[in-house]
């Protein structure tokens, strides 16, 4: 039995159809548009060239990871001065840690979709 290459991994977003299937690029664009600010999601060049939209989504998520890491790293030092109870601070630290992990997963998903877009035959 011959094995065939599939870009689908555990990082593949469930909202995006399998590459090569009917309308898969449209599902990829729809998913990617949800990851960028609304004003970017309406630019025609990003919609016409999904790989550009994927690039911007990757940059956006990388920025969000940096923000969440900074919030996590500074929470214990800065949040007490805001008058927050220790329990709230601990909960917030867990929230930021979970957010970093979720954003890292999204970044891997974007990379998988980007690679599939690059590897797919050009649209007519």
Coordinates of C-alpha atoms in Angstrom, one line a residue:
X1 CA 0.0 0.0 0.0
X2 CA 1.5 3.3 -1.1
X3 CA 1.4 6.2 1.4
X4 CA 0.3 9.6 0.0
X5 CA 1.4 12.9 1.4
X6 CA -1.3 14.8 3.3
X7 CA -0.8 18.3 4.8
X8 CA -3.5 17.5 7.4
X9 CA -1.9 17.2 10.8
X10 CA -3.1 17.7 14.4
X11 CA -2.4 21.4 13.7
X12 CA -4.8 21.6 10.8
X13 CA -7.7 23.8 11.7
X14 CA -11.1 22.0 11.6
X15 CA -12.7 25.0 10.0
X16 CA -10.6 24.5 6.8
X17 CA -11.4 21.9 4.3
X18 CA -8.8 19.4 3.1
X19 CA -6.5 20.8 0.4
X20 CA -7.6 19.9 -3.0
X21 CA -11.3 19.4 -2.0
X22 CA -14.0 21.6 -3.5
X23 CA -13.8 25.1 -2.1
X24 CA -11.0 24.4 0.3
X25 CA -9.2 27.7 -0.4
X26 CA -12.5 29.6 0.3
X27 CA -12.7 27.8 3.7
X28 CA -9.0 28.7 4.3
X29 CA -9.6 32.4 3.5
X30 CA -12.7 32.5 5.7
X31 CA -10.7 31.1 8.6
X32 CA -7.7 33.3 8.1
X33 CA -10.0 36.4 7.8
X34 CA -11.2 35.7 11.4
X35 CA -7.6 35.9 12.6
X36 CA -6.8 39.4 11.4
X37 CA -8.3 42.8 12.2
X38 CA -11.5 43.5 10.2
X39 CA -9.9 46.3 8.2
X40 CA -7.3 43.9 6.8
X41 CA -9.8 41.2 6.0
X42 CA -11.5 43.5 3.5
X43 CA -8.5 44.4 1.4
X44 CA -8.9 43.0 -2.1
X45 CA -5.3 42.0 -2.6
X46 CA -5.4 39.8 0.6
X47 CA -8.6 38.1 -0.6
X48 CA -7.3 37.6 -4.1
X49 CA -4.0 36.1 -2.8
X50 CA -4.8 33.9 0.2
X51 CA -1.1 33.3 0.8
X52 CA -0.7 37.0 1.6
X53 CA -3.6 36.8 4.0
X54 CA -2.0 33.8 5.6
X55 CA 1.3 35.8 6.0
X56 CA -0.5 38.7 7.6
X57 CA -2.4 36.3 9.9
X58 CA 0.9 34.8 11.0
X59 CA 2.4 38.2 11.7
X60 CA -0.7 39.1 13.7
X61 CA -0.6 36.0 15.8
X62 CA 3.1 36.4 16.4
X63 CA 2.4 39.8 17.8
X64 CA -0.4 38.5 20.0
X65 CA 2.0 35.8 21.4
X66 CA 4.5 38.5 22.3
X67 CA 1.8 40.6 24.0
X68 CA 0.5 37.6 26.0
X69 CA 4.0 36.6 27.0
X70 CA 4.7 40.1 28.2
X71 CA 1.5 40.1 30.2
X72 CA 2.3 36.8 31.7
X73 CA 5.9 37.8 32.6
X74 CA 4.9 41.0 34.2
X75 CA 1.6 40.0 35.9
X76 CA 3.1 39.0 39.3
X77 CA 5.1 42.3 39.6
X78 CA 2.5 44.7 38.2
X79 CA -1.0 43.4 39.1
X80 CA -0.7 43.8 42.9
X81 CA -0.2 47.6 42.4
X82 CA -3.6 47.6 40.7
X83 CA -5.2 46.4 44.0
X84 CA -6.1 43.0 42.7
X85 CA -6.5 40.1 45.1
X86 CA -3.9 37.3 44.9
X87 CA -6.6 34.8 43.7
X88 CA -7.4 37.1 40.8
X89 CA -3.7 37.5 40.0
X90 CA -3.2 33.7 40.0
X91 CA -6.3 33.2 37.8
X92 CA -5.0 35.9 35.4
X93 CA -1.5 34.2 35.2
X94 CA -3.2 30.9 34.3
X95 CA -5.3 32.7 31.7
X96 CA -2.2 34.3 30.0
X97 CA -0.4 31.0 30.1
X98 CA -3.3 29.2 28.4
X99 CA -3.6 32.0 25.9
X100 CA 0.1 31.7 24.9
X101 CA -0.4 28.0 24.3
X102 CA -3.6 28.5 22.3
X103 CA -1.9 31.2 20.2
X104 CA 1.1 28.9 19.5
X105 CA -1.3 26.3 18.3
X106 CA -3.0 28.8 16.0
X107 CA 0.4 29.9 14.7
X108 CA 1.2 26.2 13.8
X109 CA -2.2 25.9 12.1
X110 CA -1.5 29.1 10.0
X111 CA 1.9 27.6 9.0
X112 CA 0.2 24.4 7.9
X113 CA -2.5 26.3 5.8
X114 CA 0.1 28.6 4.4
X115 CA 2.2 25.6 3.2
X116 CA -0.9 24.0 1.6
X117 CA -1.7 27.3 -0.2
X118 CA 1.9 27.5 -1.5
X119 CA 1.8 23.8 -2.6
X120 CA -1.6 24.0 -4.3
X121 CA -1.7 24.4 -8.0
X122 CA -2.4 28.0 -9.2
X123 CA -6.0 29.0 -9.6
X124 CA -7.3 29.8 -13.1

